[in-house]
Coordinates of C-alpha atoms and ligand atoms in Angstrom, one line a residue:
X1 CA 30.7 19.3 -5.8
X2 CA 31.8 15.9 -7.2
X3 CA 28.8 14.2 -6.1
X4 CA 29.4 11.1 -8.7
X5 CA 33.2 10.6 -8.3
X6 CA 34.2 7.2 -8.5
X7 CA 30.9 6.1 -10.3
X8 CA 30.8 4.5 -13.6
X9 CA 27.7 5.2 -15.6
X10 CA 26.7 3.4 -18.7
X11 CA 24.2 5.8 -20.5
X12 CA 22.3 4.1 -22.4
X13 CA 20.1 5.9 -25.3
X14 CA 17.2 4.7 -27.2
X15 CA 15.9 6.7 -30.5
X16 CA 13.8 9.6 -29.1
X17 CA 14.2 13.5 -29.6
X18 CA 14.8 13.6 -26.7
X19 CA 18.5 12.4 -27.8
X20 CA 19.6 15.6 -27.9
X21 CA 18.8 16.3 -23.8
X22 CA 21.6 13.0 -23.4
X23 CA 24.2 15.0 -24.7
X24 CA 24.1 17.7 -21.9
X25 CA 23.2 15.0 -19.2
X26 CA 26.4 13.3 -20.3
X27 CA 28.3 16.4 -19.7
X28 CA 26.4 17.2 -16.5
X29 CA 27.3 13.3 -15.0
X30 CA 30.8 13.8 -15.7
X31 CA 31.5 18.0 -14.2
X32 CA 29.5 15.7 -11.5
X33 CA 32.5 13.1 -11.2
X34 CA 31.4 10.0 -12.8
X35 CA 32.8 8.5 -15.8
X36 CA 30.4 7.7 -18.3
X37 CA 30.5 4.8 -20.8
X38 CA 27.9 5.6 -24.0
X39 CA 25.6 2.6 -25.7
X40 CA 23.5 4.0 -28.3
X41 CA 20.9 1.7 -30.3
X42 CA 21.0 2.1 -34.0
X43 CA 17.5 4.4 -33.9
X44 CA 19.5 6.6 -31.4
X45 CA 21.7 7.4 -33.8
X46 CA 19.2 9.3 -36.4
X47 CA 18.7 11.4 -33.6
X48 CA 22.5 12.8 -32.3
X49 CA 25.5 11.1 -33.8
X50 CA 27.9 8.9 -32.1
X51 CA 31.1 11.7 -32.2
X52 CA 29.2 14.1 -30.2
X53 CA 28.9 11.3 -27.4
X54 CA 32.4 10.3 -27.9
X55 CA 33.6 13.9 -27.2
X56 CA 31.6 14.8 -24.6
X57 CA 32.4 11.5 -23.0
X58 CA 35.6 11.0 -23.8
X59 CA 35.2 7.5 -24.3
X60 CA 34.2 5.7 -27.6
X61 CA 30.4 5.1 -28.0
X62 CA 29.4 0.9 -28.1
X63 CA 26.7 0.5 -30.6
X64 CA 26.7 -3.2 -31.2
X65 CA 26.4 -6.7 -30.2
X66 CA 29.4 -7.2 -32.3
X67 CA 31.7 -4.9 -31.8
X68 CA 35.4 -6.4 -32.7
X69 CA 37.4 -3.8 -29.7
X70 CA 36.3 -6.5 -26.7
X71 CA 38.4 -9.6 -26.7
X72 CA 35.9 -12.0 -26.3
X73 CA 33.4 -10.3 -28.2
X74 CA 30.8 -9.4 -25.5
X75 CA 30.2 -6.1 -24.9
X76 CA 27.2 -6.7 -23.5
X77 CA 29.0 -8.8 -20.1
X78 CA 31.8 -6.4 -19.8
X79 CA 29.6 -3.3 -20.2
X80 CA 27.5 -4.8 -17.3
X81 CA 29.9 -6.0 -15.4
X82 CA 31.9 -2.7 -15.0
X83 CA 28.9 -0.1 -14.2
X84 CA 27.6 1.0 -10.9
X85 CA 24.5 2.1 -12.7
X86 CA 22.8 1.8 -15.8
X87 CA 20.8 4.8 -16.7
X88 CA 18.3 4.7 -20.0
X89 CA 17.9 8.1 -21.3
X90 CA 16.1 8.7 -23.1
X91 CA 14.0 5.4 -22.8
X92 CA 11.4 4.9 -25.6
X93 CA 7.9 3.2 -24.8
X94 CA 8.8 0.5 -27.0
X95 CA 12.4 -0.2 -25.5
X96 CA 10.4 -0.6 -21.8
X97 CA 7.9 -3.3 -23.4
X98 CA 11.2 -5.0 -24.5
X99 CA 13.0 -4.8 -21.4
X100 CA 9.9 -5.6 -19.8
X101 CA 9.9 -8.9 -22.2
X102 CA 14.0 -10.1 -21.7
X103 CA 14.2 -9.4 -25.2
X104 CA 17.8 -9.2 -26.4
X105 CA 18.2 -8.7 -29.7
X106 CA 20.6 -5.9 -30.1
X107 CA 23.5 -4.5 -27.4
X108 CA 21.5 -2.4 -25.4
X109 CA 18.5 -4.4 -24.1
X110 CA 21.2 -7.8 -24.4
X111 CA 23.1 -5.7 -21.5
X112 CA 20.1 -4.8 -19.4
X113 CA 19.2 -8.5 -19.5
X114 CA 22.6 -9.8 -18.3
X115 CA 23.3 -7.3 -15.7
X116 CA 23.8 -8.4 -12.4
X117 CA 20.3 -7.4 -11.2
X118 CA 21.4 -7.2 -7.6
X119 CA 24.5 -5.3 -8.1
X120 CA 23.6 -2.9 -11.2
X121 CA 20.9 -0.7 -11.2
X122 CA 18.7 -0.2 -13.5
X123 CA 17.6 3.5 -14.0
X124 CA 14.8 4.7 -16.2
X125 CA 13.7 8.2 -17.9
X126 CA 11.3 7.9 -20.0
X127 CA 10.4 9.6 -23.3
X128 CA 8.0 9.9 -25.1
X129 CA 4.4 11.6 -26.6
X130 CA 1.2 12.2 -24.1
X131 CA -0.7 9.7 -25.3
X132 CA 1.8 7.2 -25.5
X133 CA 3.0 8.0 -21.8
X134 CA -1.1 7.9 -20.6
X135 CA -1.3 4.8 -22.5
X136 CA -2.1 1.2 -19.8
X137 CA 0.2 -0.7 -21.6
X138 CA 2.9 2.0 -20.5
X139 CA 1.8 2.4 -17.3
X140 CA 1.7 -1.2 -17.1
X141 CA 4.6 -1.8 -18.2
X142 CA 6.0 0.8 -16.0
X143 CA 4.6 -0.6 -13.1
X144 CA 6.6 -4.4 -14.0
X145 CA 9.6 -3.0 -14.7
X146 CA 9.7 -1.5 -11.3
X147 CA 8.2 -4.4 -9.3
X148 CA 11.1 -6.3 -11.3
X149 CA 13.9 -4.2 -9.8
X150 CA 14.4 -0.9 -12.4
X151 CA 13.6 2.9 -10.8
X152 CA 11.9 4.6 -13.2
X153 CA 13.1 8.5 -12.7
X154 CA 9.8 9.8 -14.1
X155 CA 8.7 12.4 -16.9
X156 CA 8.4 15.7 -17.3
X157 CA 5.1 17.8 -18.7
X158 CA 4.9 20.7 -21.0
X159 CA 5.2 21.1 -24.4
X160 CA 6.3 18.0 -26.4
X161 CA 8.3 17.9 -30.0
X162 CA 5.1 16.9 -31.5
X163 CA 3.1 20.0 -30.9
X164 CA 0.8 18.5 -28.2
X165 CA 1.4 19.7 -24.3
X166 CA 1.0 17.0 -21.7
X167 CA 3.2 14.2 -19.6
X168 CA 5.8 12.3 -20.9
X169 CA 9.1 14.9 -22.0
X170 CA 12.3 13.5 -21.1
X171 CA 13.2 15.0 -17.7
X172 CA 15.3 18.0 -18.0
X173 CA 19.5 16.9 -17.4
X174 CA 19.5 19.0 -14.3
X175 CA 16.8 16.9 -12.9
X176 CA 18.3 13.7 -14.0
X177 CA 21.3 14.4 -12.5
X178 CA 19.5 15.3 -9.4
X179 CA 17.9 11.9 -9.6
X180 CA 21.0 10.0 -9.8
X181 CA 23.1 11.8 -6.8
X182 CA 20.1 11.2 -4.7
X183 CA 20.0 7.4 -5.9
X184 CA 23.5 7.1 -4.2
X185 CA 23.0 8.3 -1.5
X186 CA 22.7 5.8 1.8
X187 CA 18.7 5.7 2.6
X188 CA 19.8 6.9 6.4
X189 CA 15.9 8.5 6.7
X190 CA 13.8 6.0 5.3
X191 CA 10.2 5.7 6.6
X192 CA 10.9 9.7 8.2
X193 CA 8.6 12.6 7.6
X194 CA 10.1 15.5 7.7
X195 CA 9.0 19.2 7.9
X196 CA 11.1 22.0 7.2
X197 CA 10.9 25.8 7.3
X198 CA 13.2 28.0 5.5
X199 CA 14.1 31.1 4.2
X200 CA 12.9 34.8 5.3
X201 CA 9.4 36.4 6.2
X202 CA 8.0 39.0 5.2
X203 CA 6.0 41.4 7.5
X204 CA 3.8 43.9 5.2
X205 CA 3.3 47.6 6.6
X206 CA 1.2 48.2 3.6
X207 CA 0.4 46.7 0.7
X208 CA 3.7 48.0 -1.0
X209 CA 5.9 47.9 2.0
X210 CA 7.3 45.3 4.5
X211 CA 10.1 44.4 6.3
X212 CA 12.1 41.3 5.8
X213 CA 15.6 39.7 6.4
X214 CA 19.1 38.7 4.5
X215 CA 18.0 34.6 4.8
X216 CA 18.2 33.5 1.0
X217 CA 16.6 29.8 2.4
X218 CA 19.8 28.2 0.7
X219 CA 20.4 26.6 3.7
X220 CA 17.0 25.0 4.2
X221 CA 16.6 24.0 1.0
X222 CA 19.8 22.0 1.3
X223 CA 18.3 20.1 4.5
X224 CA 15.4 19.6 2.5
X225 CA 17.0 18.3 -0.7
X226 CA 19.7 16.4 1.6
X227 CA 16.4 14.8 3.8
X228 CA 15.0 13.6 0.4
X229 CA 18.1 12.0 -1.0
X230 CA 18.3 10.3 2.4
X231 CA 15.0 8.4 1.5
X232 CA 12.8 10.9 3.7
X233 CA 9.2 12.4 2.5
X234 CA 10.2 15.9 2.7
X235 CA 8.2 18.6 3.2
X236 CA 9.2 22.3 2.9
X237 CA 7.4 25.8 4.3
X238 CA 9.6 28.2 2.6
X239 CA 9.0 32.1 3.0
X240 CA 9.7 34.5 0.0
X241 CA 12.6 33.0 -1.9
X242 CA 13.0 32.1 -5.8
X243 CA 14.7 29.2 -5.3
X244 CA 14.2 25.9 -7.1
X245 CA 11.9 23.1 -4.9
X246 CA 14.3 20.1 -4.4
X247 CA 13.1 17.1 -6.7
X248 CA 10.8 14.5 -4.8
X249 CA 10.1 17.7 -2.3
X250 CA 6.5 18.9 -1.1
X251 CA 6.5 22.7 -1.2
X252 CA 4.4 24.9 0.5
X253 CA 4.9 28.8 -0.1
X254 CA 3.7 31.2 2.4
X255 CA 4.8 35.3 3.3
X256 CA 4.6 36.0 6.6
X257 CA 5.5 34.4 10.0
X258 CA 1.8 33.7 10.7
X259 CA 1.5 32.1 7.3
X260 CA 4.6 30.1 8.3
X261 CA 3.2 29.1 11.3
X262 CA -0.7 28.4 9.9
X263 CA 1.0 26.2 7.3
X264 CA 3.4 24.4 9.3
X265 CA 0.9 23.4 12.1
X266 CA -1.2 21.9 9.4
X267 CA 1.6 19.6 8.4
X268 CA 2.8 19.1 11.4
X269 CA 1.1 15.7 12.8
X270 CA 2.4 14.0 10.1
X271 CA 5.8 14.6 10.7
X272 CA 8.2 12.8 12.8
X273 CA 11.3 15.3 12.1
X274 CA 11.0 18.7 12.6
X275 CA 13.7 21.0 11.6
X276 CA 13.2 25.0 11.8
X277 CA 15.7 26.3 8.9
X278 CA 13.6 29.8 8.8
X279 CA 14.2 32.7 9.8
X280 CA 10.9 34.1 11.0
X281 CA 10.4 37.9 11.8
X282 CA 10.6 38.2 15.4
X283 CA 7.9 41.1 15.1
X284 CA 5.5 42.6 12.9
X285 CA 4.0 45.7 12.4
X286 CA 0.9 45.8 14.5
X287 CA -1.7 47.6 11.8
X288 CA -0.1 47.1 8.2
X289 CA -2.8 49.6 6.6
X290 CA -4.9 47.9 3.5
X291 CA -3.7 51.4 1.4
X292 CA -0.4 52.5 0.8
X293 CA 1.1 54.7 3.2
X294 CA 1.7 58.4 1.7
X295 CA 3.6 61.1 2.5
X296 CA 1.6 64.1 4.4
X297 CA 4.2 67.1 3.2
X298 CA 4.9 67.2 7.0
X299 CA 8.5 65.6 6.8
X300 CA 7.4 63.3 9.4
X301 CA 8.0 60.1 9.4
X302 CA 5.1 57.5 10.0
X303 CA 5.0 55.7 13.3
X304 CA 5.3 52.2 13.0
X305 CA 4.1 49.9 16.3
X306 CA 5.1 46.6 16.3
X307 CA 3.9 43.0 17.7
X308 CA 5.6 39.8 18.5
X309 CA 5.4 37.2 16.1
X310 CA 4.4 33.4 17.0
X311 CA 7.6 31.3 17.8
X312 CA 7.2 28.3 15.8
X313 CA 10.0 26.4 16.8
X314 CA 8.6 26.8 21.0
X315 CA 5.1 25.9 19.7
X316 CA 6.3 22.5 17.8
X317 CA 8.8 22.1 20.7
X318 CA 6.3 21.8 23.0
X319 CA 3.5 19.7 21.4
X320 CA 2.5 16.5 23.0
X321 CA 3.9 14.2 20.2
X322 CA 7.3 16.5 20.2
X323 CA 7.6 15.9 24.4
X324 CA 7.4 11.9 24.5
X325 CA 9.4 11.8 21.5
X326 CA 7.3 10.9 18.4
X327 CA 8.5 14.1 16.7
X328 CA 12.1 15.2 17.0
X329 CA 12.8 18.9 17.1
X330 CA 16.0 20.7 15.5
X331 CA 16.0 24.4 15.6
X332 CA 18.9 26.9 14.0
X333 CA 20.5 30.0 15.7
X334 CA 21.3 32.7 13.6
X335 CA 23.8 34.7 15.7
X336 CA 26.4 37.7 15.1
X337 CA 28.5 36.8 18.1
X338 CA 29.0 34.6 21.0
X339 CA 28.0 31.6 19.1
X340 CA 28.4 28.8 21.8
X341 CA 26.5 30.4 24.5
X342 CA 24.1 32.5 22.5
X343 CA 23.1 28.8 20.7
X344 CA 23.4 26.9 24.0
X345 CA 20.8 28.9 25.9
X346 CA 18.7 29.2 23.0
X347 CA 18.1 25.5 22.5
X348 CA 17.3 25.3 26.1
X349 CA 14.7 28.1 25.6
X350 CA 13.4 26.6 23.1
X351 CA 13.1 23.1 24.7
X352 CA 14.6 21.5 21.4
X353 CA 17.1 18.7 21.9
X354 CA 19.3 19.7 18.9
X355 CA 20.4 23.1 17.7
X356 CA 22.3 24.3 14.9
X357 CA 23.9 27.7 15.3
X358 CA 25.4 30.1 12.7
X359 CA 26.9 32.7 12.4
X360 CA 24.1 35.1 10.3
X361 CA 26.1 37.8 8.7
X362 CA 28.8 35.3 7.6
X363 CA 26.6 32.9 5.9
X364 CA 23.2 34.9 4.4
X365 CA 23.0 34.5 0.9
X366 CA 26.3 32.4 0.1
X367 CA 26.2 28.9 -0.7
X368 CA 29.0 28.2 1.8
X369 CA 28.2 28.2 5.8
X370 CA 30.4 26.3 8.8
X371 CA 27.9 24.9 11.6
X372 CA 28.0 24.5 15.4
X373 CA 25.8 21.3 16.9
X374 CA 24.6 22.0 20.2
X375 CA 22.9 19.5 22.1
X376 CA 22.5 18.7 26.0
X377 CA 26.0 17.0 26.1
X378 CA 28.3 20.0 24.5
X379 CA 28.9 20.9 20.9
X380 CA 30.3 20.2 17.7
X381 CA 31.6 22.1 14.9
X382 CA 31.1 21.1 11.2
X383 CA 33.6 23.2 9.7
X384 CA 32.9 25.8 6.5
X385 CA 31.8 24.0 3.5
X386 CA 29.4 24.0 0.6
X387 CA 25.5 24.1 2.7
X388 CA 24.5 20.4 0.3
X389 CA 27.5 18.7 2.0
X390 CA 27.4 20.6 5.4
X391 CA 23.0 19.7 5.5
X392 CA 23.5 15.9 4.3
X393 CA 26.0 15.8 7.5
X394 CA 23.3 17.0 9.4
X395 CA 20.9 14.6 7.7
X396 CA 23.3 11.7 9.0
X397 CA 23.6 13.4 12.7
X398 CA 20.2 13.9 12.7
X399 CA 19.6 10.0 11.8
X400 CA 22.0 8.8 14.3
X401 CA 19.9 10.2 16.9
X402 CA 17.0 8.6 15.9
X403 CA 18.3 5.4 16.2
X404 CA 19.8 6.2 19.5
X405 CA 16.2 6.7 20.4
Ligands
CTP1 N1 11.9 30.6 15.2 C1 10.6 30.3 15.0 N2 9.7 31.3 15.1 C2 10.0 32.6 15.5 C3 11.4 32.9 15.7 C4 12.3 31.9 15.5 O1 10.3 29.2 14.7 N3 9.1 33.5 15.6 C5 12.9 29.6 15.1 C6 13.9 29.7 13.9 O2 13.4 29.1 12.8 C7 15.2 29.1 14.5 C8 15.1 29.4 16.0 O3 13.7 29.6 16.2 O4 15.1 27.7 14.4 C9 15.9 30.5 16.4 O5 15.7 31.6 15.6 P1 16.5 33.0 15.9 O6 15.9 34.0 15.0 O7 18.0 32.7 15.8 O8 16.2 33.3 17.4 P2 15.1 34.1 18.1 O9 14.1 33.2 18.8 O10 14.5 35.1 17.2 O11 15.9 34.8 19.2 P3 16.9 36.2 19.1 O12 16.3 37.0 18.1 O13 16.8 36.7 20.5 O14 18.3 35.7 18.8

């Protein structure tokens, strides 16, 4: 997905070792659509040299105040002027006391001084050691910068280049470019708390043994990533699936639909969207055995009795703060047939205003679903596409009712 087409980045980077992540996030900005204009400072350039920036962006790299290719001899206006955003990384902790300061004395922070604050961004990813990172100056400085307009993406922990383990890596590309996608994206749930359950459960029948389904949680994880960008806390009860938590999302992990439910009635009253992406076990086995079951020689097959699981999406539906409208409900219907009717009755069942059927089979595991909207007036069909694009349409559905309410 070209998330960044028609955006103009000018990555900015500052002497770090963390140079050598810029390279790859360069890469990963434009396979995302922007175009990306390089401004390196002079300690930047011990680190990764100027031709591997040039390549990758295909643009020459701008490395002085006084460079002779703009007419008038200010880079640091027409630099500006042209970017959507300006995105420091990696930023040094000396570079944010300077910013922090207006001080302009080479191309780089002269730039950042005369952007137009209220029409360029200012993004920042820090890098640097632990104890620099921990340091109050930094944090202080940190704290100016943002209460003087700059979004300061955050760091990374782990091991750092000079041996020690703590806060302050350069985040990794993948999360920058997270980042930035998300900073684009119109702010449609701001102030909205918003729960999510995706992915399978799984039902054990002994300690070795359990039944499950074909949900890979793709889809839920999509809402969840596509509520975050939209400005929303996010918070997601996924069953057992290895995928990646969305950046900015709170994660909870649980196993079994009575985990699923435990967990998501504890986070509950906080919310004021509730969307349930999961999909639970409708049964259980009724006695999973604490000892793995063994064969007895008979050839007989064990007898396996089942009991219904809790139906969380009912239960939420039908709390006090869901009914007069403080928490608005969204379930998903994972069907084989019959969509329309089979998701029509089911939303009405489940007393939920909004429900999003699908057809199961055709969607489990890929990263490409088509969705049906079914509310009390009709429905409407969101036709195949990736499950980021098809959820941040959701997102924006899902907004528009809010308002309406
Ligand atoms: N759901 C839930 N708890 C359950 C079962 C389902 O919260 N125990 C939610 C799902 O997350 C989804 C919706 O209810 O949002 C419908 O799930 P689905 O499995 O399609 O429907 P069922 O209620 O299980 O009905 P059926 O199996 O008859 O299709």
């Amino acid at each position: 997905m070209q998330d960044l087409a028609g955006k103009h980045i000018v990555l900015g980077l500052k002497g770090g070792i963390a140079c050598y992540k810029a390279a790859e996030l360069c890469r990963a900005l434009i396979k995302a659509g922007a175009t990306v204009q390089v401004v390196m400072t002079e300690a930047a350039e011990q680190f990764i040299t100027p031709v591997t920036m040039q390549a990758l962006s295909n643009r020459t790299v701008y490395g002085s105040q006084w460079d002779a290719r703009e007419p008038n001899n200010m880079p640091h206006i027409n630099l500006s002027r042209e970017a959507d955003a300006i995105l420091i990384a990696p930023c040094s902790a000396d570079f944010m006391a300077k910013l922090l300061h207006g001080r302009a004395d080479e191309l780089l922070s002269l730039m950042c001084l005369a952007r137009p604050i209220a029409e360029v961004p200012l993004l920042i990813a820090p890098a640097m050691n632990r104890e620099m990172w921990a340091h109050p100056a930094t944090q202080r400085n940190m704290a100016q910068l943002q209460a003087d307009g700059a979004t300061i993406l955050g760091v990374g922990s782990g091991f750092q280049a000079c041996g020690e383990t703590g806060d302050g890596r350069m985040l990794e590309p993948a999360e920058l470019l997270e980042d930035i996608v998300a900073f684009f994206q119109p702010k449609l749930l701001a102030g909205q708390q918003v729960l999510i359950t995706a992915g399978p459960t799984y039902e054990a029948i002994d300690p070795v043994r359990g039944i499950t389904n074909l949900s890979s949680g793709k889809m839920g994880f999509a809402i969840a990533r596509a509520a975050r960008e939209a400005g929303a806390q996010v918070t997601l009860v996924a069953g057992p699936v290895s995928l990646a938590t969305p950046r900015g999302v709170a994660r909870v992990d649980v196993r079994s639909a009575q985990d699923m439910m435990e967990a998501t009635l504890s986070c509950v009253d906080a919310a004021t969207v509730f969307i349930a992406a999961a999909a639970v076990a409708d049964w259980r086995p009724a006695a999973p055995t604490a000892q793995k079951i063994k064969k007895d020689g008979s050839g007989k097959p064990p007898e396996l009795l089942f009991t219904e699981n809790p139906d969380i999406l009912a239960t939420v539906a039908q709390s006090a703060r869901a009914r007069d409208g403080r928490l608005f409900c969204v379930g998903f219907a994972a069907e084989s047939h019959d969509l329309a009717a089979h998701s029509q009755a089911k939303r009405k069942r489940k007393g939920v205003p909004l429900l999003v059927g699908n057809i199961g089979p055709a969607t489990f595991g890929q990263d490409d679903n088509a969705l049906l909207l079914v509310d009390a007036a009709g429905t409407r069909e969101i036709p195949r596409g990736p499950k980021l694009a098809l959820a941040r349409l959701l997102v924006s559905d899902i907004a528009r009712r809010l308002k309406s309410t």
